[in-house]
JSON list of C-alpha atoms in Angstrom, two decimals:
[
{"chain": "A", "resi": 1, "resn": "MET", "atom": "CA", "xyz": [68.50, -18.74, 48.40]},
{"chain": "A", "resi": 2, "resn": "LEU", "atom": "CA", "xyz": [68.56, -16.80, 52.03]},
{"chain": "A", "resi": 3, "resn": "ASP", "atom": "CA", "xyz": [64.34, -17.82, 54.36]},
{"chain": "A", "resi": 4, "resn": "ARG", "atom": "CA", "xyz": [61.71, -15.47, 54.14]},
{"chain": "A", "resi": 5, "resn": "PHE", "atom": "CA", "xyz": [63.14, -14.13, 57.27]},
{"chain": "A", "resi": 6, "resn": "LEU", "atom": "CA", "xyz": [66.09, -13.81, 58.90]},
{"chain": "A", "resi": 7, "resn": "LEU", "atom": "CA", "xyz": [65.81, -13.32, 62.41]},
{"chain": "A", "resi": 8, "resn": "GLN", "atom": "CA", "xyz": [67.86, -12.22, 65.38]},
{"chain": "A", "resi": 9, "resn": "GLY", "atom": "CA", "xyz": [66.89, -10.73, 69.33]},
{"chain": "A", "resi": 10, "resn": "PRO", "atom": "CA", "xyz": [65.21, -12.88, 71.20]},
{"chain": "A", "resi": 11, "resn": "GLN", "atom": "CA", "xyz": [61.98, -15.36, 70.93]},
{"chain": "A", "resi": 12, "resn": "GLU", "atom": "CA", "xyz": [60.10, -13.54, 74.30]},
{"chain": "A", "resi": 13, "resn": "ALA", "atom": "CA", "xyz": [61.47, -10.74, 73.95]},
{"chain": "A", "resi": 14, "resn": "ARG", "atom": "CA", "xyz": [57.83, -7.37, 73.83]},
{"chain": "A", "resi": 15, "resn": "PHE", "atom": "CA", "xyz": [58.02, -6.31, 70.56]},
{"chain": "A", "resi": 16, "resn": "THR", "atom": "CA", "xyz": [58.23, -8.22, 66.83]},
{"chain": "A", "resi": 17, "resn": "ILE", "atom": "CA", "xyz": [60.46, -5.57, 64.45]},
{"chain": "A", "resi": 18, "resn": "LEU", "atom": "CA", "xyz": [58.93, -5.76, 60.71]},
{"chain": "A", "resi": 19, "resn": "LEU", "atom": "CA", "xyz": [62.56, -4.33, 58.85]},
{"chain": "A", "resi": 20, "resn": "ALA", "atom": "CA", "xyz": [61.70, -3.61, 55.42]},
{"chain": "A", "resi": 21, "resn": "HIS", "atom": "CA", "xyz": [65.46, -2.79, 53.13]},
{"chain": "A", "resi": 22, "resn": "GLY", "atom": "CA", "xyz": [66.26, 0.17, 50.71]},
{"chain": "A", "resi": 23, "resn": "ALA", "atom": "CA", "xyz": [65.49, 0.93, 47.26]},
{"chain": "A", "resi": 24, "resn": "GLY", "atom": "CA", "xyz": [69.32, -0.99, 46.17]},
{"chain": "A", "resi": 25, "resn": "ALA", "atom": "CA", "xyz": [70.24, -2.83, 49.63]},
{"chain": "A", "resi": 26, "resn": "PRO", "atom": "CA", "xyz": [69.46, -7.01, 50.44]},
{"chain": "A", "resi": 27, "resn": "MET", "atom": "CA", "xyz": [67.77, -7.57, 53.94]},
{"chain": "A", "resi": 28, "resn": "ASP", "atom": "CA", "xyz": [71.05, -9.20, 54.52]},
{"chain": "A", "resi": 29, "resn": "SER", "atom": "CA", "xyz": [74.13, -5.70, 53.74]},
{"chain": "A", "resi": 30, "resn": "ALA", "atom": "CA", "xyz": [76.21, -5.23, 55.96]},
{"chain": "A", "resi": 31, "resn": "SER", "atom": "CA", "xyz": [73.61, -1.47, 57.05]},
{"chain": "A", "resi": 32, "resn": "MET", "atom": "CA", "xyz": [70.59, -4.04, 57.60]},
{"chain": "A", "resi": 33, "resn": "ALA", "atom": "CA", "xyz": [72.91, -6.37, 59.44]},
{"chain": "A", "resi": 34, "resn": "ALA", "atom": "CA", "xyz": [73.78, -3.60, 61.55]},
{"chain": "A", "resi": 35, "resn": "THR", "atom": "CA", "xyz": [70.54, -2.00, 62.07]},
{"chain": "A", "resi": 36, "resn": "ALA", "atom": "CA", "xyz": [69.37, -5.15, 62.98]},
{"chain": "A", "resi": 37, "resn": "GLU", "atom": "CA", "xyz": [71.57, -6.34, 65.54]},
{"chain": "A", "resi": 38, "resn": "ALA", "atom": "CA", "xyz": [71.71, -2.24, 67.78]},
{"chain": "A", "resi": 39, "resn": "LEU", "atom": "CA", "xyz": [67.81, -3.08, 68.02]},
{"chain": "A", "resi": 40, "resn": "ALA", "atom": "CA", "xyz": [68.54, -6.91, 69.01]},
{"chain": "A", "resi": 41, "resn": "GLY", "atom": "CA", "xyz": [71.05, -5.41, 70.93]},
{"chain": "A", "resi": 42, "resn": "VAL", "atom": "CA", "xyz": [68.00, -3.59, 73.77]},
{"chain": "A", "resi": 43, "resn": "GLY", "atom": "CA", "xyz": [65.97, -6.29, 73.65]},
{"chain": "A", "resi": 44, "resn": "PHE", "atom": "CA", "xyz": [63.59, -6.05, 70.64]},
{"chain": "A", "resi": 45, "resn": "ARG", "atom": "CA", "xyz": [62.57, -9.46, 67.83]},
{"chain": "A", "resi": 46, "resn": "VAL", "atom": "CA", "xyz": [63.75, -8.11, 64.36]},
{"chain": "A", "resi": 47, "resn": "ALA", "atom": "CA", "xyz": [62.71, -9.71, 61.59]},
{"chain": "A", "resi": 48, "resn": "ARG", "atom": "CA", "xyz": [64.85, -8.75, 58.13]},
{"chain": "A", "resi": 49, "resn": "PHE", "atom": "CA", "xyz": [62.83, -9.81, 54.66]},
{"chain": "A", "resi": 50, "resn": "GLU", "atom": "CA", "xyz": [63.47, -8.74, 50.73]},
{"chain": "A", "resi": 51, "resn": "PHE", "atom": "CA", "xyz": [60.63, -8.23, 48.49]},
{"chain": "A", "resi": 52, "resn": "ALA", "atom": "CA", "xyz": [60.60, -10.88, 45.33]},
{"chain": "A", "resi": 53, "resn": "TYR", "atom": "CA", "xyz": [62.96, -8.07, 42.60]},
{"chain": "A", "resi": 54, "resn": "MET", "atom": "CA", "xyz": [65.27, -7.70, 45.71]},
{"chain": "A", "resi": 55, "resn": "ALA", "atom": "CA", "xyz": [64.64, -11.87, 45.48]},
{"chain": "A", "resi": 56, "resn": "ALA", "atom": "CA", "xyz": [65.45, -12.68, 41.76]},
{"chain": "A", "resi": 57, "resn": "ARG", "atom": "CA", "xyz": [68.45, -10.25, 41.80]},
{"chain": "A", "resi": 58, "resn": "ARG", "atom": "CA", "xyz": [69.70, -13.57, 43.73]},
{"chain": "A", "resi": 59, "resn": "THR", "atom": "CA", "xyz": [69.78, -15.24, 40.44]},
{"chain": "A", "resi": 60, "resn": "GLY", "atom": "CA", "xyz": [70.58, -13.33, 38.19]},
{"chain": "A", "resi": 61, "resn": "ALA", "atom": "CA", "xyz": [67.71, -11.16, 37.35]},
{"chain": "A", "resi": 62, "resn": "ARG", "atom": "CA", "xyz": [68.62, -7.97, 38.03]},
{"chain": "A", "resi": 63, "resn": "LYS", "atom": "CA", "xyz": [64.39, -6.62, 38.30]},
{"chain": "A", "resi": 64, "resn": "PRO", "atom": "CA", "xyz": [64.76, -2.17, 39.35]},
{"chain": "A", "resi": 65, "resn": "PRO", "atom": "CA", "xyz": [62.49, -1.33, 42.41]},
{"chain": "A", "resi": 66, "resn": "PRO", "atom": "CA", "xyz": [59.00, -0.71, 41.30]},
{"chain": "A", "resi": 67, "resn": "ARG", "atom": "CA", "xyz": [56.85, 1.71, 42.55]},
{"chain": "A", "resi": 68, "resn": "ALA", "atom": "CA", "xyz": [57.24, 1.96, 46.33]},
{"chain": "A", "resi": 69, "resn": "GLU", "atom": "CA", "xyz": [53.04, 1.67, 46.14]},
{"chain": "A", "resi": 70, "resn": "ALA", "atom": "CA", "xyz": [53.16, -2.07, 43.92]},
{"chain": "A", "resi": 71, "resn": "LEU", "atom": "CA", "xyz": [54.62, -2.92, 46.91]},
{"chain": "A", "resi": 72, "resn": "ASN", "atom": "CA", "xyz": [51.96, -2.84, 49.09]},
{"chain": "A", "resi": 73, "resn": "PRO", "atom": "CA", "xyz": [50.22, -5.66, 49.42]},
{"chain": "A", "resi": 74, "resn": "GLU", "atom": "CA", "xyz": [54.04, -8.22, 49.68]},
{"chain": "A", "resi": 75, "resn": "TYR", "atom": "CA", "xyz": [54.72, -5.94, 52.64]},
{"chain": "A", "resi": 76, "resn": "GLU", "atom": "CA", "xyz": [50.86, -6.87, 54.15]},
{"chain": "A", "resi": 77, "resn": "ALA", "atom": "CA", "xyz": [52.15, -10.59, 53.06]},
{"chain": "A", "resi": 78, "resn": "ALA", "atom": "CA", "xyz": [54.98, -9.92, 54.92]},
{"chain": "A", "resi": 79, "resn": "VAL", "atom": "CA", "xyz": [53.58, -9.25, 57.98]},
{"chain": "A", "resi": 80, "resn": "ALA", "atom": "CA", "xyz": [50.77, -11.55, 57.85]},
{"chain": "A", "resi": 81, "resn": "ALA", "atom": "CA", "xyz": [53.37, -14.97, 57.54]},
{"chain": "A", "resi": 82, "resn": "LEU", "atom": "CA", "xyz": [55.90, -13.34, 59.90]},
{"chain": "A", "resi": 83, "resn": "ASP", "atom": "CA", "xyz": [52.36, -13.95, 62.17]},
{"chain": "A", "resi": 84, "resn": "ALA", "atom": "CA", "xyz": [54.87, -12.34, 65.22]},
{"chain": "A", "resi": 85, "resn": "GLY", "atom": "CA", "xyz": [52.08, -13.18, 68.64]},
{"chain": "A", "resi": 86, "resn": "GLY", "atom": "CA", "xyz": [52.85, -10.28, 69.84]},
{"chain": "A", "resi": 87, "resn": "PRO", "atom": "CA", "xyz": [52.63, -6.66, 69.12]},
{"chain": "A", "resi": 88, "resn": "LEU", "atom": "CA", "xyz": [54.06, -6.36, 66.21]},
{"chain": "A", "resi": 89, "resn": "ILE", "atom": "CA", "xyz": [56.12, -2.93, 64.61]},
{"chain": "A", "resi": 90, "resn": "ILE", "atom": "CA", "xyz": [56.53, -2.37, 61.65]},
{"chain": "A", "resi": 91, "resn": "GLY", "atom": "CA", "xyz": [58.79, -0.39, 59.37]},
{"chain": "A", "resi": 92, "resn": "GLY", "atom": "CA", "xyz": [62.20, -0.06, 57.10]},
{"chain": "A", "resi": 93, "resn": "LYS", "atom": "CA", "xyz": [65.38, 1.29, 55.42]},
{"chain": "A", "resi": 94, "resn": "SER", "atom": "CA", "xyz": [64.65, 4.37, 53.14]},
{"chain": "A", "resi": 95, "resn": "MET", "atom": "CA", "xyz": [61.76, 3.17, 50.52]},
{"chain": "A", "resi": 96, "resn": "GLY", "atom": "CA", "xyz": [61.27, -0.25, 53.31]},
{"chain": "A", "resi": 97, "resn": "GLY", "atom": "CA", "xyz": [59.62, 2.42, 55.50]},
{"chain": "A", "resi": 98, "resn": "ARG", "atom": "CA", "xyz": [57.92, 3.92, 53.13]},
{"chain": "A", "resi": 99, "resn": "VAL", "atom": "CA", "xyz": [55.93, 1.15, 51.64]},
{"chain": "A", "resi": 100, "resn": "ALA", "atom": "CA", "xyz": [54.87, 0.44, 55.33]},
{"chain": "A", "resi": 101, "resn": "SER", "atom": "CA", "xyz": [54.13, 4.19, 55.94]},
{"chain": "A", "resi": 102, "resn": "MET", "atom": "CA", "xyz": [51.20, 3.36, 53.04]},
{"chain": "A", "resi": 103, "resn": "ILE", "atom": "CA", "xyz": [50.21, 0.00, 54.51]},
{"chain": "A", "resi": 104, "resn": "ALA", "atom": "CA", "xyz": [50.71, 1.21, 58.43]},
{"chain": "A", "resi": 105, "resn": "ASP", "atom": "CA", "xyz": [47.01, 2.59, 59.20]},
{"chain": "A", "resi": 106, "resn": "ASP", "atom": "CA", "xyz": [45.28, -0.48, 57.86]},
{"chain": "A", "resi": 107, "resn": "LEU", "atom": "CA", "xyz": [46.97, -2.15, 59.67]},
{"chain": "A", "resi": 108, "resn": "HIS", "atom": "CA", "xyz": [46.61, -0.64, 63.03]},
{"chain": "A", "resi": 109, "resn": "ARG", "atom": "CA", "xyz": [42.97, -0.30, 62.60]},
{"chain": "A", "resi": 110, "resn": "GLN", "atom": "CA", "xyz": [42.84, -3.90, 62.68]},
{"chain": "A", "resi": 111, "resn": "GLY", "atom": "CA", "xyz": [44.57, -4.39, 66.01]},
{"chain": "A", "resi": 112, "resn": "LYS", "atom": "CA", "xyz": [47.72, -5.74, 63.22]},
{"chain": "A", "resi": 113, "resn": "ILE", "atom": "CA", "xyz": [50.75, -3.05, 63.71]},
{"chain": "A", "resi": 114, "resn": "ALA", "atom": "CA", "xyz": [51.04, -1.71, 67.46]},
{"chain": "A", "resi": 115, "resn": "GLY", "atom": "CA", "xyz": [53.50, 1.19, 65.53]},
{"chain": "A", "resi": 116, "resn": "LEU", "atom": "CA", "xyz": [55.85, 1.92, 62.28]},
{"chain": "A", "resi": 117, "resn": "LEU", "atom": "CA", "xyz": [60.13, 3.06, 62.65]},
{"chain": "A", "resi": 118, "resn": "CYS", "atom": "CA", "xyz": [60.90, 4.12, 59.82]},
{"chain": "A", "resi": 119, "resn": "LEU", "atom": "CA", "xyz": [65.04, 4.51, 59.01]},
{"chain": "A", "resi": 120, "resn": "GLY", "atom": "CA", "xyz": [66.21, 7.40, 55.97]},
{"chain": "A", "resi": 121, "resn": "TYR", "atom": "CA", "xyz": [62.24, 7.76, 55.45]},
{"chain": "A", "resi": 122, "resn": "PRO", "atom": "CA", "xyz": [63.25, 9.56, 51.75]},
{"chain": "A", "resi": 123, "resn": "PHE", "atom": "CA", "xyz": [60.44, 12.46, 51.87]},
{"chain": "A", "resi": 124, "resn": "HIS", "atom": "CA", "xyz": [62.11, 13.97, 48.85]},
{"chain": "A", "resi": 125, "resn": "PRO", "atom": "CA", "xyz": [63.47, 12.91, 45.62]},
{"chain": "A", "resi": 126, "resn": "PRO", "atom": "CA", "xyz": [67.58, 13.95, 46.28]},
{"chain": "A", "resi": 127, "resn": "GLY", "atom": "CA", "xyz": [68.28, 17.52, 44.50]},
{"chain": "A", "resi": 128, "resn": "GLN", "atom": "CA", "xyz": [64.32, 17.68, 44.15]},
{"chain": "A", "resi": 129, "resn": "PRO", "atom": "CA", "xyz": [62.96, 19.65, 47.67]},
{"chain": "A", "resi": 130, "resn": "ASP", "atom": "CA", "xyz": [59.63, 19.86, 45.92]},
{"chain": "A", "resi": 131, "resn": "LYS", "atom": "CA", "xyz": [58.81, 16.38, 44.91]},
{"chain": "A", "resi": 132, "resn": "LEU", "atom": "CA", "xyz": [57.61, 15.47, 48.76]},
{"chain": "A", "resi": 133, "resn": "ARG", "atom": "CA", "xyz": [56.35, 12.51, 49.77]},
{"chain": "A", "resi": 134, "resn": "THR", "atom": "CA", "xyz": [54.92, 12.73, 52.77]},
{"chain": "A", "resi": 135, "resn": "GLY", "atom": "CA", "xyz": [50.42, 13.28, 51.25]},
{"chain": "A", "resi": 136, "resn": "HIS", "atom": "CA", "xyz": [49.49, 9.88, 53.59]},
{"chain": "A", "resi": 137, "resn": "LEU", "atom": "CA", "xyz": [51.47, 11.39, 56.64]},
{"chain": "A", "resi": 138, "resn": "LYS", "atom": "CA", "xyz": [49.72, 14.43, 57.22]},
{"chain": "A", "resi": 139, "resn": "GLY", "atom": "CA", "xyz": [47.21, 12.13, 58.88]},
{"chain": "A", "resi": 140, "resn": "LEU", "atom": "CA", "xyz": [48.72, 9.20, 59.64]},
{"chain": "A", "resi": 141, "resn": "ALA", "atom": "CA", "xyz": [47.15, 8.26, 63.41]},
{"chain": "A", "resi": 142, "resn": "THR", "atom": "CA", "xyz": [49.65, 4.86, 63.49]},
{"chain": "A", "resi": 143, "resn": "PRO", "atom": "CA", "xyz": [51.88, 5.81, 66.57]},
{"chain": "A", "resi": 144, "resn": "THR", "atom": "CA", "xyz": [55.64, 6.45, 64.57]},
{"chain": "A", "resi": 145, "resn": "LEU", "atom": "CA", "xyz": [59.48, 6.97, 65.22]},
{"chain": "A", "resi": 146, "resn": "ILE", "atom": "CA", "xyz": [61.80, 8.50, 62.21]},
{"chain": "A", "resi": 147, "resn": "CYS", "atom": "CA", "xyz": [65.57, 8.53, 63.16]},
{"chain": "A", "resi": 148, "resn": "GLN", "atom": "CA", "xyz": [66.63, 11.13, 60.50]},
{"chain": "A", "resi": 149, "resn": "GLY", "atom": "CA", "xyz": [70.47, 11.90, 59.78]},
{"chain": "A", "resi": 150, "resn": "THR", "atom": "CA", "xyz": [71.23, 16.21, 59.79]},
{"chain": "A", "resi": 151, "resn": "ARG", "atom": "CA", "xyz": [72.48, 16.01, 57.09]},
{"chain": "A", "resi": 152, "resn": "ASP", "atom": "CA", "xyz": [70.77, 13.07, 54.74]},
{"chain": "A", "resi": 153, "resn": "GLU", "atom": "CA", "xyz": [70.14, 14.28, 50.66]},
{"chain": "A", "resi": 154, "resn": "PHE", "atom": "CA", "xyz": [66.23, 12.69, 50.96]},
{"chain": "A", "resi": 155, "resn": "GLY", "atom": "CA", "xyz": [65.67, 15.00, 53.94]},
{"chain": "A", "resi": 156, "resn": "THR", "atom": "CA", "xyz": [67.38, 17.84, 56.12]},
{"chain": "A", "resi": 157, "resn": "ARG", "atom": "CA", "xyz": [66.85, 19.03, 59.30]},
{"chain": "A", "resi": 158, "resn": "GLU", "atom": "CA", "xyz": [66.30, 22.02, 57.64]},
{"chain": "A", "resi": 159, "resn": "GLU", "atom": "CA", "xyz": [63.50, 21.22, 55.55]},
{"chain": "A", "resi": 160, "resn": "VAL", "atom": "CA", "xyz": [61.93, 18.85, 57.92]},
{"chain": "A", "resi": 161, "resn": "PRO", "atom": "CA", "xyz": [60.82, 20.93, 60.47]},
{"chain": "A", "resi": 162, "resn": "GLY", "atom": "CA", "xyz": [58.30, 22.70, 57.41]},
{"chain": "A", "resi": 163, "resn": "TYR", "atom": "CA", "xyz": [56.87, 19.55, 56.29]},
{"chain": "A", "resi": 164, "resn": "ASP", "atom": "CA", "xyz": [52.74, 19.62, 57.28]},
{"chain": "A", "resi": 165, "resn": "LEU", "atom": "CA", "xyz": [53.65, 16.21, 59.14]},
{"chain": "A", "resi": 166, "resn": "SER", "atom": "CA", "xyz": [50.73, 14.69, 62.11]},
{"chain": "A", "resi": 167, "resn": "ASP", "atom": "CA", "xyz": [51.73, 14.52, 65.53]},
{"chain": "A", "resi": 168, "resn": "ARG", "atom": "CA", "xyz": [51.50, 10.86, 65.54]},
{"chain": "A", "resi": 169, "resn": "ILE", "atom": "CA", "xyz": [54.88, 11.17, 63.74]},
{"chain": "A", "resi": 170, "resn": "GLU", "atom": "CA", "xyz": [58.56, 11.67, 66.12]},
{"chain": "A", "resi": 171, "resn": "ILE", "atom": "CA", "xyz": [61.42, 12.74, 64.62]},
{"chain": "A", "resi": 172, "resn": "LEU", "atom": "CA", "xyz": [65.30, 10.85, 66.44]},
{"chain": "A", "resi": 173, "resn": "TRP", "atom": "CA", "xyz": [67.71, 13.61, 64.44]},
{"chain": "A", "resi": 174, "resn": "LEU", "atom": "CA", "xyz": [70.93, 12.00, 64.39]},
{"chain": "A", "resi": 175, "resn": "GLU", "atom": "CA", "xyz": [74.30, 14.48, 64.65]},
{"chain": "A", "resi": 176, "resn": "ASP", "atom": "CA", "xyz": [75.37, 14.69, 60.49]},
{"chain": "A", "resi": 177, "resn": "GLY", "atom": "CA", "xyz": [73.98, 11.33, 59.91]},
{"chain": "A", "resi": 178, "resn": "ASP", "atom": "CA", "xyz": [73.52, 11.25, 55.59]},
{"chain": "A", "resi": 179, "resn": "HIS", "atom": "CA", "xyz": [70.94, 9.03, 54.39]},
{"chain": "A", "resi": 180, "resn": "ASP", "atom": "CA", "xyz": [72.55, 5.73, 55.81]},
{"chain": "A", "resi": 181, "resn": "LEU", "atom": "CA", "xyz": [72.26, 7.50, 58.79]},
{"chain": "A", "resi": 182, "resn": "LYS", "atom": "CA", "xyz": [76.32, 7.48, 59.23]},
{"chain": "A", "resi": 183, "resn": "PRO", "atom": "CA", "xyz": [77.97, 9.77, 60.45]},
{"chain": "A", "resi": 184, "resn": "ARG", "atom": "CA", "xyz": [82.20, 11.69, 59.68]},
{"chain": "A", "resi": 185, "resn": "LYS", "atom": "CA", "xyz": [83.05, 10.93, 62.94]},
{"chain": "A", "resi": 186, "resn": "LYS", "atom": "CA", "xyz": [86.99, 13.67, 62.54]},
{"chain": "A", "resi": 187, "resn": "ILE", "atom": "CA", "xyz": [83.29, 16.36, 62.33]},
{"chain": "A", "resi": 188, "resn": "SER", "atom": "CA", "xyz": [81.28, 15.74, 64.22]},
{"chain": "A", "resi": 189, "resn": "GLY", "atom": "CA", "xyz": [82.73, 12.99, 67.49]},
{"chain": "A", "resi": 190, "resn": "PHE", "atom": "CA", "xyz": [80.05, 10.33, 66.36]},
{"chain": "A", "resi": 191, "resn": "SER", "atom": "CA", "xyz": [80.85, 7.21, 65.00]},
{"chain": "A", "resi": 192, "resn": "SER", "atom": "CA", "xyz": [77.75, 4.57, 63.25]},
{"chain": "A", "resi": 193, "resn": "ALA", "atom": "CA", "xyz": [78.15, 2.53, 66.34]},
{"chain": "A", "resi": 194, "resn": "ASP", "atom": "CA", "xyz": [77.56, 5.47, 68.66]},
{"chain": "A", "resi": 195, "resn": "HIS", "atom": "CA", "xyz": [74.44, 6.13, 65.58]},
{"chain": "A", "resi": 196, "resn": "LEU", "atom": "CA", "xyz": [73.13, 3.19, 66.14]},
{"chain": "A", "resi": 197, "resn": "THR", "atom": "CA", "xyz": [72.92, 2.53, 69.92]},
{"chain": "A", "resi": 198, "resn": "ALA", "atom": "CA", "xyz": [70.63, 5.30, 69.91]},
{"chain": "A", "resi": 199, "resn": "MET", "atom": "CA", "xyz": [68.64, 4.85, 67.39]},
{"chain": "A", "resi": 200, "resn": "ALA", "atom": "CA", "xyz": [67.96, 1.50, 69.17]},
{"chain": "A", "resi": 201, "resn": "LYS", "atom": "CA", "xyz": [67.97, 3.48, 72.52]},
{"chain": "A", "resi": 202, "resn": "ALA", "atom": "CA", "xyz": [65.33, 5.52, 70.98]},
{"chain": "A", "resi": 203, "resn": "ALA", "atom": "CA", "xyz": [62.85, 3.76, 68.80]},
{"chain": "A", "resi": 204, "resn": "LYS", "atom": "CA", "xyz": [62.76, 0.76, 72.94]},
{"chain": "A", "resi": 205, "resn": "ALA", "atom": "CA", "xyz": [62.47, 3.79, 74.95]},
{"chain": "A", "resi": 206, "resn": "TRP", "atom": "CA", "xyz": [59.27, 5.25, 72.34]},
{"chain": "A", "resi": 207, "resn": "THR", "atom": "CA", "xyz": [57.79, 1.24, 72.48]},
{"chain": "A", "resi": 208, "resn": "ASP", "atom": "CA", "xyz": [57.15, 1.56, 75.64]},
{"chain": "A", "resi": 209, "resn": "ARG", "atom": "CA", "xyz": [55.58, 4.25, 75.45]},
{"chain": "A", "resi": 210, "resn": "LEU", "atom": "CA", "xyz": [53.09, 3.07, 73.51]},
{"chain": "A", "resi": 211, "resn": "ALA", "atom": "CA", "xyz": [49.19, 1.20, 74.72]},
{"chain": "A", "resi": 212, "resn": "VAL", "atom": "CA", "xyz": [49.01, -2.66, 73.34]}
]
């Protein structure tokens, strides 16, 4: 059984980033590991954690993910347990970022977090662009960076600009990236490593502008 948090990056980092996984892959998936490595490489302290339903799968219980809203208390408990001791950014991959976005404003008002980082935000279910998951993003007050692939089937570059989103949200578009931010190198000229590097550098520049 893994420890509650997977930690990497310098202990003395100015910012800690707490990341939750997506609906189908655990905190130690190759995608999550590569993301954490990229962020640690630019100087962040990165902590990954797992929701209970995913942790249960490690013991053979095939639990489906609950509704995203039901995971809010678990994410809040992870923030409290981590006790970052300095400026904290919360976020995650897909569903993990969505859950973080739903609790961000309360935590930000309390001074517990400095910002929100979403990687592949699920603006709508694939193939269902009319079922938007953006209602709470209209009035979001927490400084937010969303890193999104231009061909993400959960929200493409053609779709997202038409949404009513808070002006506190910045979006980094990664050319030809899918929901995992992965591009087709023969088409785009970029590799997955290129996009993770760009994501990490953008996150670093973004946090440098945050008031903490």
